[in-house]
Short mmCIF file of C-alpha atoms and ligand atoms in Angstrom, two decimals:
data_model
loop_
_atom_site.label_atom_id
_atom_site.label_comp_id
_atom_site.label_asym_id
_atom_site.label_seq_id
_atom_site.Cartn_x
_atom_site.Cartn_y
_atom_site.Cartn_z
CA MET A 1 29.25 4.13 -31.11
CA ALA A 2 29.78 5.38 -27.56
CA LYS A 3 29.35 2.74 -24.85
CA GLN A 4 26.13 3.08 -22.80
CA PRO A 5 27.34 4.07 -19.31
CA MET A 6 24.01 3.54 -17.50
CA LEU A 7 21.18 0.94 -17.20
CA LYS A 8 23.56 -1.69 -15.82
CA PHE A 9 21.00 -2.99 -13.30
CA VAL A 10 20.39 -6.06 -15.45
CA THR A 11 23.98 -7.25 -15.20
CA VAL A 12 25.28 -5.56 -12.02
CA GLU A 13 23.83 -6.56 -8.65
CA ARG A 14 22.95 -4.03 -5.96
CA ASP A 15 25.89 -3.79 -3.55
CA MET A 16 26.25 -1.61 -0.46
CA PRO A 17 29.66 -0.47 0.81
CA GLU A 18 31.30 -3.09 3.01
CA LYS A 19 29.63 -3.43 6.42
CA ARG A 20 31.97 -4.13 9.33
CA SER A 21 31.18 -7.41 11.13
CA ALA A 22 29.09 -7.15 14.30
CA GLU A 23 31.98 -8.42 16.47
CA VAL A 24 34.26 -5.66 15.22
CA ARG A 25 31.76 -2.79 15.17
CA ASN A 26 30.39 -3.59 18.65
CA GLU A 27 33.78 -2.51 20.03
CA ASP A 28 33.53 1.14 18.96
CA PHE A 29 31.19 4.00 18.01
CA LEU A 30 32.45 4.42 14.44
CA GLU A 31 30.12 4.17 11.45
CA ILE A 32 29.38 0.61 10.44
CA TYR A 33 29.75 1.04 6.66
CA ALA A 34 33.14 1.55 5.02
CA PRO A 35 33.21 4.30 2.36
CA PHE A 36 32.59 3.33 -1.28
CA ILE A 37 35.75 3.12 -3.32
CA LYS A 38 35.61 5.12 -6.58
CA ALA A 39 35.15 2.14 -8.88
CA LYS A 40 32.35 0.72 -6.73
CA ALA A 41 30.49 4.05 -6.54
CA GLU A 42 30.72 4.41 -10.32
CA GLU A 43 29.56 0.83 -10.82
CA GLN A 44 26.58 1.19 -8.47
CA ALA A 45 25.56 4.58 -9.91
CA SER A 46 25.64 3.04 -13.40
CA ARG A 47 22.80 0.67 -12.42
CA CYS A 48 20.29 3.54 -12.68
CA SER A 49 17.91 3.24 -15.64
CA GLN A 50 17.59 7.07 -15.97
CA CYS A 51 13.80 7.02 -15.70
CA GLY A 52 11.96 9.74 -17.61
CA VAL A 53 9.69 10.14 -14.58
CA PRO A 54 12.06 9.41 -11.66
CA TYR A 55 10.02 8.18 -8.71
CA CYS A 56 13.17 8.24 -6.55
CA GLN A 57 13.15 12.04 -6.95
CA SER A 58 9.47 12.45 -6.07
CA HIS A 59 9.96 10.23 -2.98
CA CYS A 60 12.88 12.38 -1.75
CA PRO A 61 11.57 15.24 0.41
CA LEU A 62 14.18 17.55 -1.17
CA HIS A 63 13.36 16.40 -4.72
CA ASN A 64 17.06 15.83 -5.28
CA ASN A 65 18.04 15.51 -8.93
CA ILE A 66 19.06 11.89 -8.36
CA PRO A 67 19.21 10.46 -11.91
CA ASP A 68 21.47 13.28 -13.08
CA TRP A 69 23.98 13.04 -10.21
CA LEU A 70 24.02 9.26 -10.58
CA ASN A 71 24.86 9.70 -14.28
CA MET A 72 27.62 12.20 -13.46
CA THR A 73 29.08 9.84 -10.85
CA ALA A 74 28.99 6.88 -13.22
CA THR A 75 30.80 8.89 -15.89
CA GLY A 76 33.50 10.31 -13.60
CA ARG A 77 32.10 13.89 -13.46
CA LEU A 78 32.15 13.98 -9.68
CA GLU A 79 32.64 17.71 -9.13
CA GLU A 80 29.58 18.41 -11.30
CA ALA A 81 27.70 15.72 -9.36
CA TYR A 82 28.61 17.50 -6.12
CA GLU A 83 27.48 20.90 -7.45
CA LEU A 84 24.14 19.46 -8.51
CA SER A 85 23.63 17.50 -5.30
CA GLN A 86 24.36 20.44 -3.01
CA ALA A 87 22.06 22.71 -5.01
CA THR A 88 19.02 21.00 -3.49
CA ASN A 89 20.41 19.54 -0.24
CA THR A 90 22.25 21.53 2.44
CA PHE A 91 23.77 18.42 4.06
CA PRO A 92 23.89 15.64 1.41
CA GLU A 93 26.58 13.61 3.22
CA ILE A 94 24.39 13.57 6.35
CA CYS A 95 21.21 12.52 4.52
CA GLY A 96 23.19 9.89 2.61
CA ARG A 97 24.09 8.38 6.00
CA ILE A 98 20.88 8.63 8.00
CA CYS A 99 17.81 9.03 5.81
CA PRO A 100 15.59 5.94 5.98
CA GLN A 101 16.17 5.44 2.26
CA ASP A 102 14.03 2.30 2.14
CA ARG A 103 11.01 4.50 2.94
CA LEU A 104 12.08 7.49 0.79
CA CYS A 105 14.18 7.67 -2.39
CA GLU A 106 15.14 4.01 -2.63
CA GLY A 107 11.60 3.00 -1.72
CA GLY A 108 10.53 4.74 -4.94
CA CYS A 109 13.25 3.28 -7.17
CA VAL A 110 11.45 1.41 -9.95
CA ILE A 111 14.08 -1.17 -10.81
CA GLU A 112 13.16 -3.02 -7.63
CA ASN A 113 9.75 -3.71 -9.19
CA SER A 114 11.46 -5.58 -12.02
CA GLY A 115 13.15 -7.91 -9.52
CA HIS A 116 16.47 -6.05 -9.23
CA GLY A 117 17.66 -4.38 -6.04
CA THR A 118 17.23 -0.58 -5.85
CA VAL A 119 20.05 1.75 -6.77
CA THR A 120 22.08 2.51 -3.60
CA ILE A 121 21.12 6.19 -3.79
CA GLY A 122 22.02 7.15 -0.20
CA ALA A 123 25.47 5.53 -0.33
CA VAL A 124 26.28 7.31 -3.61
CA GLU A 125 25.03 10.66 -2.24
CA LYS A 126 27.35 10.23 0.78
CA TYR A 127 30.25 9.26 -1.50
CA ILE A 128 29.83 12.37 -3.68
CA THR A 129 29.98 14.90 -0.82
CA ASP A 130 32.56 13.00 1.28
CA THR A 131 34.79 13.18 -1.81
CA ALA A 132 33.95 16.87 -2.24
CA TRP A 133 35.19 17.53 1.32
CA GLU A 134 38.36 15.52 0.69
CA LYS A 135 39.07 17.39 -2.55
CA GLY A 136 38.39 20.82 -1.02
CA TRP A 137 35.34 21.56 -3.19
CA VAL A 138 33.19 22.41 -0.15
CA LYS A 139 33.99 26.02 0.69
CA PRO A 140 32.74 28.61 3.18
CA ILE A 141 29.93 30.72 1.77
CA THR A 142 30.95 34.04 0.20
CA PRO A 143 27.78 36.03 -0.61
CA LEU A 144 27.92 38.20 -3.71
CA ALA A 145 26.78 41.18 -1.61
CA GLU A 146 25.97 41.73 2.05
CA ARG A 147 22.40 42.63 2.98
CA ALA A 148 21.33 44.81 5.88
CA GLU A 149 18.53 42.50 7.08
CA SER A 150 19.19 40.14 9.95
CA VAL A 151 17.49 36.90 10.98
CA GLY A 152 17.63 35.28 14.43
CA ILE A 153 17.25 31.50 14.45
CA ILE A 154 16.42 29.68 17.69
CA GLY A 155 17.81 26.14 17.50
CA ALA A 156 20.95 24.91 15.74
CA GLY A 157 19.56 21.57 14.54
CA PRO A 158 19.32 20.63 10.86
CA GLY A 159 16.21 22.80 10.36
CA GLY A 160 17.76 25.95 11.81
CA LEU A 161 21.14 25.38 10.16
CA ALA A 162 19.64 24.69 6.71
CA ALA A 163 17.82 28.03 6.94
CA ALA A 164 21.01 29.74 8.19
CA ASP A 165 22.96 28.40 5.20
CA MET A 166 20.43 29.59 2.60
CA LEU A 167 20.01 33.03 4.18
CA ARG A 168 23.75 33.55 4.47
CA ARG A 169 24.22 32.61 0.80
CA ALA A 170 21.93 35.56 0.01
CA GLY A 171 24.05 37.87 2.21
CA VAL A 172 21.65 38.09 5.18
CA GLN A 173 23.15 38.63 8.67
CA VAL A 174 22.35 35.43 10.62
CA THR A 175 22.58 34.67 14.34
CA VAL A 176 21.73 31.17 15.62
CA TYR A 177 20.92 30.76 19.33
CA ASP A 178 21.20 27.31 20.96
CA ARG A 179 21.07 26.11 24.55
CA TYR A 180 23.68 23.41 23.95
CA ASP A 181 27.43 23.99 23.86
CA ARG A 182 27.76 22.54 20.35
CA ALA A 183 25.61 23.16 17.27
CA GLY A 184 23.91 20.36 15.34
CA GLY A 185 20.88 19.58 17.54
CA LEU A 186 20.04 15.88 17.45
CA LEU A 187 22.72 15.33 14.79
CA THR A 188 25.25 16.13 17.52
CA TYR A 189 23.74 14.83 20.76
CA GLY A 190 20.91 12.45 19.75
CA ILE A 191 22.06 10.28 16.85
CA PRO A 192 24.99 8.00 17.81
CA GLY A 193 28.36 7.98 16.04
CA PHE A 194 27.82 4.50 14.57
CA LYS A 195 25.14 6.07 12.31
CA LEU A 196 26.74 9.51 11.93
CA GLU A 197 30.31 10.22 13.00
CA LYS A 198 30.53 13.56 14.75
CA ASP A 199 33.34 15.10 12.70
CA VAL A 200 30.89 15.07 9.75
CA VAL A 201 28.57 17.39 11.73
CA MET A 202 31.34 19.54 13.25
CA LYS A 203 32.79 20.25 9.78
CA ARG A 204 29.41 21.68 8.75
CA ASN A 205 29.22 23.80 11.92
CA ASP A 206 32.71 25.17 11.19
CA GLN A 207 31.75 25.87 7.58
CA LEU A 208 28.80 27.98 8.75
CA THR A 209 30.84 30.03 11.24
CA GLU A 210 33.57 30.53 8.62
CA SER A 211 30.78 31.77 6.34
CA GLY A 212 29.89 34.54 8.79
CA VAL A 213 26.98 32.90 10.65
CA THR A 214 27.12 33.87 14.34
CA LEU A 215 26.49 30.97 16.72
CA LYS A 216 25.40 31.98 20.22
CA LEU A 217 25.80 28.70 22.12
CA ASN A 218 24.96 27.94 25.79
CA CYS A 219 22.09 30.38 25.28
CA ASN A 220 18.77 29.04 26.47
CA VAL A 221 16.03 31.21 25.02
CA GLY A 222 13.48 31.89 27.73
CA GLU A 223 16.21 31.87 30.41
CA ASP A 224 19.40 33.55 29.17
CA ILE A 225 17.62 35.81 26.69
CA SER A 226 13.93 36.45 26.14
CA PHE A 227 12.05 35.66 22.94
CA ASP A 228 10.95 39.32 22.81
CA ASP A 229 14.59 40.48 22.92
CA ILE A 230 15.46 38.20 20.00
CA ARG A 231 12.42 39.40 18.08
CA GLY A 232 13.40 43.00 18.72
CA ALA A 233 16.98 42.42 17.52
CA HIS A 234 16.16 40.90 14.12
CA ASP A 235 13.98 41.52 11.06
CA ALA A 236 12.68 37.94 11.23
CA VAL A 237 12.89 35.06 13.72
CA ILE A 238 12.80 31.33 12.98
CA ILE A 239 11.81 28.90 15.74
CA ALA A 240 13.65 25.60 15.13
CA THR A 241 13.73 24.16 18.63
CA GLY A 242 12.79 20.54 17.93
CA VAL A 243 10.78 18.39 20.37
CA TYR A 244 12.41 17.39 23.65
CA LYS A 245 9.72 16.48 26.20
CA SER A 246 9.96 12.69 26.64
CA ARG A 247 6.74 10.69 26.76
CA ASP A 248 6.64 8.94 30.12
CA LEU A 249 5.57 5.60 31.58
CA GLY A 250 3.20 5.01 34.47
CA GLY A 251 2.55 1.92 36.57
CA PRO A 252 3.92 0.73 39.90
CA GLY A 253 7.63 1.42 40.43
CA ALA A 254 7.83 3.82 37.44
CA GLY A 255 9.95 6.24 39.48
CA ALA A 256 12.55 3.61 40.53
CA LYS A 257 16.26 4.33 40.31
CA GLY A 258 17.75 2.91 37.13
CA ILE A 259 14.84 3.92 34.86
CA VAL A 260 16.19 6.63 32.58
CA LYS A 261 15.16 8.75 29.57
CA ALA A 262 16.50 7.78 26.14
CA LEU A 263 17.78 11.23 25.27
CA ASP A 264 19.65 11.64 28.58
CA TYR A 265 21.27 8.26 27.92
CA LEU A 266 22.21 9.00 24.29
CA THR A 267 23.43 12.52 25.06
CA ALA A 268 25.72 11.20 27.81
CA SER A 269 27.16 8.62 25.41
CA ASN A 270 27.68 11.19 22.64
CA ARG A 271 29.31 13.63 25.08
CA LEU A 272 31.65 10.90 26.25
CA ASN A 273 32.66 10.23 22.65
CA PHE A 274 33.49 13.94 22.28
CA GLY A 275 35.86 13.48 25.24
CA ASP A 276 33.68 15.47 27.68
CA THR A 277 33.52 14.58 31.38
CA VAL A 278 30.11 13.05 32.06
CA PRO A 279 29.47 12.55 35.80
CA GLU A 280 26.23 10.57 35.19
CA PHE A 281 28.21 8.09 33.09
CA GLU A 282 31.02 7.81 35.58
CA SER A 283 28.56 7.23 38.45
CA GLY A 284 27.05 4.36 36.44
CA GLU A 285 23.63 6.02 36.18
CA LEU A 286 23.81 6.37 32.39
CA ASN A 287 26.26 3.56 31.70
CA ALA A 288 25.11 0.12 30.51
CA ALA A 289 28.40 -1.73 31.16
CA GLY A 290 27.79 -5.12 32.79
CA LYS A 291 24.04 -4.51 33.11
CA LYS A 292 20.91 -6.28 31.99
CA VAL A 293 19.40 -3.52 29.85
CA VAL A 294 15.77 -3.28 28.75
CA VAL A 295 14.81 -0.58 26.25
CA ILE A 296 11.12 0.22 25.87
CA GLY A 297 9.94 1.43 22.45
CA GLY A 298 10.14 0.49 18.77
CA GLY A 299 11.30 3.66 16.99
CA ASP A 300 14.65 4.99 15.79
CA THR A 301 15.50 6.28 19.26
CA ALA A 302 14.98 2.82 20.78
CA MET A 303 17.22 1.29 18.09
CA ASP A 304 19.94 3.83 18.88
CA CYS A 305 19.68 3.04 22.61
CA VAL A 306 19.92 -0.75 22.26
CA ARG A 307 22.92 -0.48 19.96
CA THR A 308 24.64 2.03 22.26
CA ALA A 309 24.11 -0.32 25.23
CA ILE A 310 25.73 -3.18 23.28
CA ARG A 311 28.77 -0.98 22.60
CA GLN A 312 29.01 0.04 26.25
CA GLY A 313 29.40 -3.65 27.17
CA ALA A 314 25.96 -4.51 28.59
CA GLU A 315 25.53 -8.09 29.84
CA SER A 316 22.30 -8.40 27.81
CA VAL A 317 20.13 -5.99 25.81
CA LYS A 318 16.42 -6.54 25.20
CA CYS A 319 13.93 -4.33 23.40
CA LEU A 320 10.26 -4.44 24.39
CA TYR A 321 7.73 -3.27 21.81
CA ARG A 322 3.96 -3.55 22.12
CA ARG A 323 3.27 -4.25 18.45
CA ASP A 324 5.05 -6.72 16.13
CA ARG A 325 8.01 -6.27 13.84
CA ALA A 326 5.91 -5.43 10.78
CA ASN A 327 4.21 -2.59 12.69
CA MET A 328 7.20 -0.98 14.38
CA PRO A 329 7.93 2.66 13.49
CA GLY A 330 11.73 2.25 13.41
CA SER A 331 13.68 1.51 10.23
CA GLN A 332 13.92 -2.22 9.34
CA ARG A 333 17.54 -1.66 8.31
CA GLU A 334 18.44 -0.45 11.82
CA THR A 335 16.47 -3.28 13.44
CA ASN A 336 18.42 -5.80 11.37
CA ASN A 337 21.67 -4.12 12.39
CA ALA A 338 20.63 -4.30 16.05
CA GLU A 339 19.81 -8.00 15.76
CA GLU A 340 23.16 -8.72 14.13
CA GLU A 341 24.82 -6.91 17.05
CA GLY A 342 23.13 -9.16 19.63
CA VAL A 343 19.96 -7.29 20.65
CA ILE A 344 16.98 -9.50 21.51
CA PHE A 345 13.53 -8.18 20.53
CA GLU A 346 10.49 -9.05 22.59
CA TRP A 347 7.65 -8.20 20.21
CA LEU A 348 4.05 -7.75 21.42
CA SER A 349 5.28 -6.93 24.92
CA ALA A 350 4.36 -3.88 27.00
CA PRO A 351 5.52 -2.74 30.45
CA LYS A 352 2.94 -2.80 33.24
CA GLY A 353 5.22 -1.77 36.11
CA PHE A 354 8.65 -2.28 37.62
CA THR A 355 10.05 -4.30 40.53
CA GLY A 356 12.73 -3.15 43.01
CA ASP A 357 13.55 0.20 44.68
CA ALA A 358 16.50 0.32 42.35
CA VAL A 359 14.96 -1.35 39.33
CA GLU A 360 15.34 -5.15 39.21
CA GLY A 361 12.74 -6.11 36.63
CA VAL A 362 10.05 -4.99 34.22
CA MET A 363 6.57 -6.46 34.70
CA VAL A 364 5.64 -7.37 31.13
CA GLN A 365 2.19 -7.89 29.64
CA LYS A 366 1.97 -9.93 26.46
CA MET A 367 -0.14 -8.38 23.71
CA ARG A 368 -1.88 -9.38 20.48
CA LEU A 369 -2.94 -7.14 17.62
CA GLY A 370 -6.67 -6.44 17.53
CA ALA A 371 -8.94 -4.37 15.31
CA PRO A 372 -7.49 -1.37 13.44
CA ASP A 373 -7.91 2.03 15.13
CA ALA A 374 -8.93 5.32 13.45
CA SER A 375 -5.48 5.60 11.86
CA GLY A 376 -5.80 2.11 10.37
CA ARG A 377 -3.13 0.60 12.64
CA GLN A 378 -4.06 -2.54 14.57
CA SER A 379 -4.40 -1.74 18.29
CA PRO A 380 -2.47 -3.91 20.74
CA GLU A 381 -4.68 -5.80 23.24
CA VAL A 382 -3.55 -7.48 26.46
CA ILE A 383 -3.45 -11.30 26.59
CA GLU A 384 -4.74 -12.07 30.09
CA GLY A 385 -2.68 -14.42 32.27
CA ALA A 386 0.52 -14.19 30.19
CA ASP A 387 2.40 -11.61 32.33
CA TYR A 388 6.01 -12.24 33.33
CA VAL A 389 8.94 -10.33 34.82
CA GLU A 390 11.90 -9.42 32.62
CA GLU A 391 15.07 -8.98 34.69
CA ALA A 392 16.65 -5.53 34.29
CA ASP A 393 19.04 -3.25 36.13
CA LEU A 394 18.89 -0.43 33.58
CA VAL A 395 15.60 0.48 31.85
CA ILE A 396 15.65 3.06 29.05
CA LYS A 397 12.39 4.76 28.09
CA ALA A 398 12.27 5.48 24.35
CA LEU A 399 8.58 6.23 23.85
CA GLY A 400 8.82 9.33 21.70
CA PHE A 401 8.95 13.07 22.20
CA GLU A 402 6.53 15.95 22.47
CA PRO A 403 7.02 19.70 22.17
CA GLU A 404 7.84 21.81 25.20
CA ASP A 405 5.24 24.43 26.15
CA LEU A 406 6.81 27.40 24.34
CA GLN A 407 3.87 29.71 25.05
CA THR A 408 4.59 29.43 28.79
CA LEU A 409 8.38 29.02 28.68
CA TRP A 410 8.77 32.10 26.50
CA ASN A 411 5.80 34.04 27.86
CA GLN A 412 4.22 34.21 24.39
CA PRO A 413 0.50 33.54 24.80
CA ASP A 414 -0.08 34.71 21.21
CA LEU A 415 2.32 32.20 19.66
CA PRO A 416 -0.07 29.94 17.71
CA VAL A 417 0.18 26.27 18.70
CA THR A 418 -1.79 23.17 17.70
CA ARG A 419 -3.61 20.92 20.16
CA TRP A 420 -0.46 18.76 20.27
CA GLY A 421 1.64 21.76 21.33
CA THR A 422 3.55 22.03 18.04
CA VAL A 423 3.88 25.52 16.57
CA LYS A 424 1.19 26.27 14.00
CA ALA A 425 2.95 27.35 10.82
CA GLU A 426 2.27 27.32 7.10
CA PHE A 427 3.93 24.17 5.72
CA THR A 428 5.37 25.73 2.56
CA THR A 429 6.88 28.84 4.21
CA GLY A 430 7.00 28.24 7.97
CA ALA A 431 5.15 31.54 8.51
CA THR A 432 3.16 31.81 11.75
CA ASP A 433 0.40 34.28 12.54
CA LEU A 434 2.93 36.41 14.49
CA GLU A 435 4.43 39.02 12.16
CA GLY A 436 8.00 38.11 11.18
CA VAL A 437 7.99 34.85 13.18
CA TYR A 438 8.51 31.54 11.37
CA ALA A 439 8.90 27.93 12.55
CA VAL A 440 10.49 24.84 10.97
CA GLY A 441 11.38 21.20 11.63
CA ASP A 442 10.18 18.98 14.46
CA ILE A 443 8.64 21.85 16.43
CA VAL A 444 6.12 22.15 13.56
CA ARG A 445 5.85 18.53 12.39
CA GLY A 446 6.33 16.71 15.69
CA ALA A 447 9.19 14.15 15.86
CA SER A 448 10.11 13.61 12.20
CA LEU A 449 13.23 13.25 10.07
CA VAL A 450 16.39 15.23 9.39
CA VAL A 451 15.61 15.51 5.69
CA TRP A 452 12.21 17.09 6.43
CA ALA A 453 13.81 19.60 8.82
CA ILE A 454 16.27 20.54 6.04
CA ARG A 455 13.42 20.93 3.57
CA ASP A 456 11.49 23.17 5.99
CA GLY A 457 14.57 25.29 6.74
CA ARG A 458 15.26 25.84 3.04
CA ASP A 459 11.63 26.65 2.21
CA CYS A 460 11.42 29.08 5.10
CA ALA A 461 14.64 30.86 4.10
CA GLU A 462 13.27 31.27 0.59
CA ALA A 463 10.00 32.73 1.92
CA ILE A 464 11.88 35.20 4.16
CA LEU A 465 14.08 36.32 1.27
CA LYS A 466 10.99 36.92 -0.88
CA LYS A 467 9.46 38.98 1.93
CA PHE A 468 12.66 41.05 2.33
CA ASP A 469 12.81 41.64 -1.43
CA ALA A 470 9.15 42.65 -1.55
CA ALA A 471 9.69 45.12 1.33
CA LYS A 472 12.68 46.64 -0.52
CA THR A 473 10.64 47.06 -3.69
CA VAL A 474 7.87 48.82 -1.75
CA ALA A 475 10.42 51.09 -0.04
CA ALA A 476 11.96 51.99 -3.41
CA GLU A 477 8.59 52.93 -4.96
P1 LIG B 1 16.70 19.40 16.60
O1 LIG B 1 17.67 18.58 15.81
O2 LIG B 1 16.04 18.78 17.73
O3 LIG B 1 17.40 20.74 17.02
C1 LIG B 1 16.76 21.66 17.86
C2 LIG B 1 17.79 22.53 18.54
O4 LIG B 1 17.09 23.56 19.25
C3 LIG B 1 18.65 21.80 19.57
O5 LIG B 1 20.02 22.02 19.31
C4 LIG B 1 18.22 22.40 20.91
O6 LIG B 1 19.29 22.50 21.83
C5 LIG B 1 17.75 23.79 20.49
N1 LIG B 1 16.80 24.38 21.43
C6 LIG B 1 15.64 23.85 21.88
N2 LIG B 1 15.04 24.70 22.74
C7 LIG B 1 15.85 25.79 22.83
C8 LIG B 1 15.79 27.01 23.58
N3 LIG B 1 14.77 27.29 24.38
N4 LIG B 1 16.80 27.88 23.45
C9 LIG B 1 17.85 27.62 22.63
N5 LIG B 1 17.96 26.48 21.91
C10 LIG B 1 16.97 25.58 22.00
N6 LIG B 1 16.07 11.34 11.72
C11 LIG B 1 16.55 10.80 10.57
O7 LIG B 1 16.27 11.32 9.50
N7 LIG B 1 17.35 9.69 10.62
C12 LIG B 1 17.72 9.10 11.78
O8 LIG B 1 18.44 8.12 11.77
C13 LIG B 1 17.26 9.67 12.99
N8 LIG B 1 17.63 9.15 14.18
C14 LIG B 1 17.21 9.75 15.32
C15 LIG B 1 17.66 9.25 16.53
C16 LIG B 1 17.28 9.85 17.72
C17 LIG B 1 17.80 9.32 19.01
C18 LIG B 1 16.38 10.95 17.69
C19 LIG B 1 15.90 11.56 18.98
C20 LIG B 1 15.92 11.45 16.50
C21 LIG B 1 16.34 10.87 15.30
N9 LIG B 1 15.93 11.36 14.07
C22 LIG B 1 16.40 10.81 12.92
C23 LIG B 1 15.04 12.55 13.99
C24 LIG B 1 15.84 13.83 13.69
O9 LIG B 1 16.99 13.88 14.51
C25 LIG B 1 14.99 15.07 13.89
O10 LIG B 1 13.82 14.94 13.10
C26 LIG B 1 15.73 16.34 13.48
O11 LIG B 1 16.94 16.47 14.18
C27 LIG B 1 14.85 17.57 13.71
O12 LIG B 1 15.58 18.72 13.44
P2 LIG B 1 15.23 20.13 14.11
O13 LIG B 1 16.21 21.09 13.54
O14 LIG B 1 13.79 20.40 13.96
O15 LIG B 1 15.45 19.93 15.68
FE1 LIG B 2 17.40 9.80 -0.43
FE2 LIG B 2 17.48 11.33 1.74
FE3 LIG B 2 19.23 11.72 -0.18
FE4 LIG B 2 16.68 12.35 -0.58
S1 LIG B 2 18.09 13.30 0.86
S2 LIG B 2 18.05 11.26 -1.99
S3 LIG B 2 15.65 10.76 0.62
S4 LIG B 2 19.08 9.88 1.09
FE1 LIG B 3 17.40 5.55 -11.35
FE2 LIG B 3 15.81 4.19 -9.64
FE3 LIG B 3 15.62 6.83 -9.84
FE4 LIG B 3 14.80 5.31 -11.87
S1 LIG B 3 13.89 5.39 -9.84
S2 LIG B 3 16.02 7.20 -12.02
S3 LIG B 3 16.30 3.64 -11.72
S4 LIG B 3 17.41 5.69 -9.12
#
């Protein structure tokens, strides 16, 4: 009888790829996990119990066919595993690296309920497509036939690029406009290399241009070209501009020198790692070396800032968050990594103001968690008389992002927006009330996740293709 290749979770422990020690990884911006070796990937994939109703799949925003590609990996059918994986995910090697798997696919993996660690789904997904790149299985897109319709996409982040990929596969003429000099959005300039090395993103950008997608970079829509001009040049337009307006802090001294925005800080660091000249880094303004750094916030952006500051050689790095660890929005995995790397967390601590003309300290109020608010989260309340000053000569504000005012910036009073300023669009298609205008990713959802932007981009591309096909049918009748 053939040997059962799967269900090994009873005898094989969960094991992640080797993680470099904190001392070693703090010296560079390379990813912290080594790649899986073949035998290890096969072993870990073989732990899957091949559930008839796979909760991992329903917890993945892309509904990836996880049990099947785990089976194919475990049984050495890696090229088939790659084909299946890429059929539902435009950037599997990116999601495998940066999805918060504990809250998504792995959070739904049932073998954890029976006391065994979850299958390492993300690490296997990364292994499959990294191997596909190495073996040359990932190829530029060659559509079966070219189509006459064209789509303009504003924003070359994961949402815009996922839509570009799907549309190009169907032969549509695609132009992506972006104000940055490199495509990738936050994959390129937000997320640091220790979570996502940049050659992984650049390879995807190259693949799209080799597939015939036109990238118009250094093109700020609203300044270098108007929204109306883009709308006039294409049969459909997708807005995929993300959210970039940083939430700010008030209080005395909030405008002091040395208090900087998280995204400015992370972008400077990422640019430096590309080899670009970054005057704000060279002047010391966006450089943590030798400084006492305080990062304010408890989300993924704050975690990326504290860990970047460690790598830049800060004297000390502290993170202030107004709730406790259990209630922070950032991934627990990244918080653990930050702690291992030497970051100190000051939970239940909120800034009240700042000392010094050039910042010297953060005036901190201690908090406790009170009654739940309307969303069910416990609201932080000030503990009177417990204030203190935390020394700091670089303060990084990582308090979240809001949408820019596109109606004003683009002179589009009819563009439908919500009361939060996000673009109002149908969730399953991205369609807005403006004819032929769609929107996807963070600009619709508010600050979210890469995997959701990919999902939106793919859904929107599908809806546009249906619309084009329907118009053709009508024209032929
Ligand atoms: P973006 O990636 O923001 O791309 C938007 C693009 O539009 C940009 O390239 C921008 O230049 C361009 N653009 C904007 N306005 C214009 C204009 N007027 N003209 C031309 N171009 C324009 N998610 C995860 O899943 N895992 C993580 O680990 C993670 N870490 C994160 C860390 C940080 C620091 C940040 C800030 C976010 C992180 N996220 C993470 C969230 C994730 O990056 C976003 O949800 C995702 O990138 C949204 O994709 P998008 O395509 O909607 O927008
Ligand atoms: Fe898990 Fe993200 Fe991959 Fe889905 S895309 S399987 S959530 S890592
Ligand atoms: Fe395999 Fe876990 Fe998914 Fe079940 S839930 S199919 S065990 S990965």
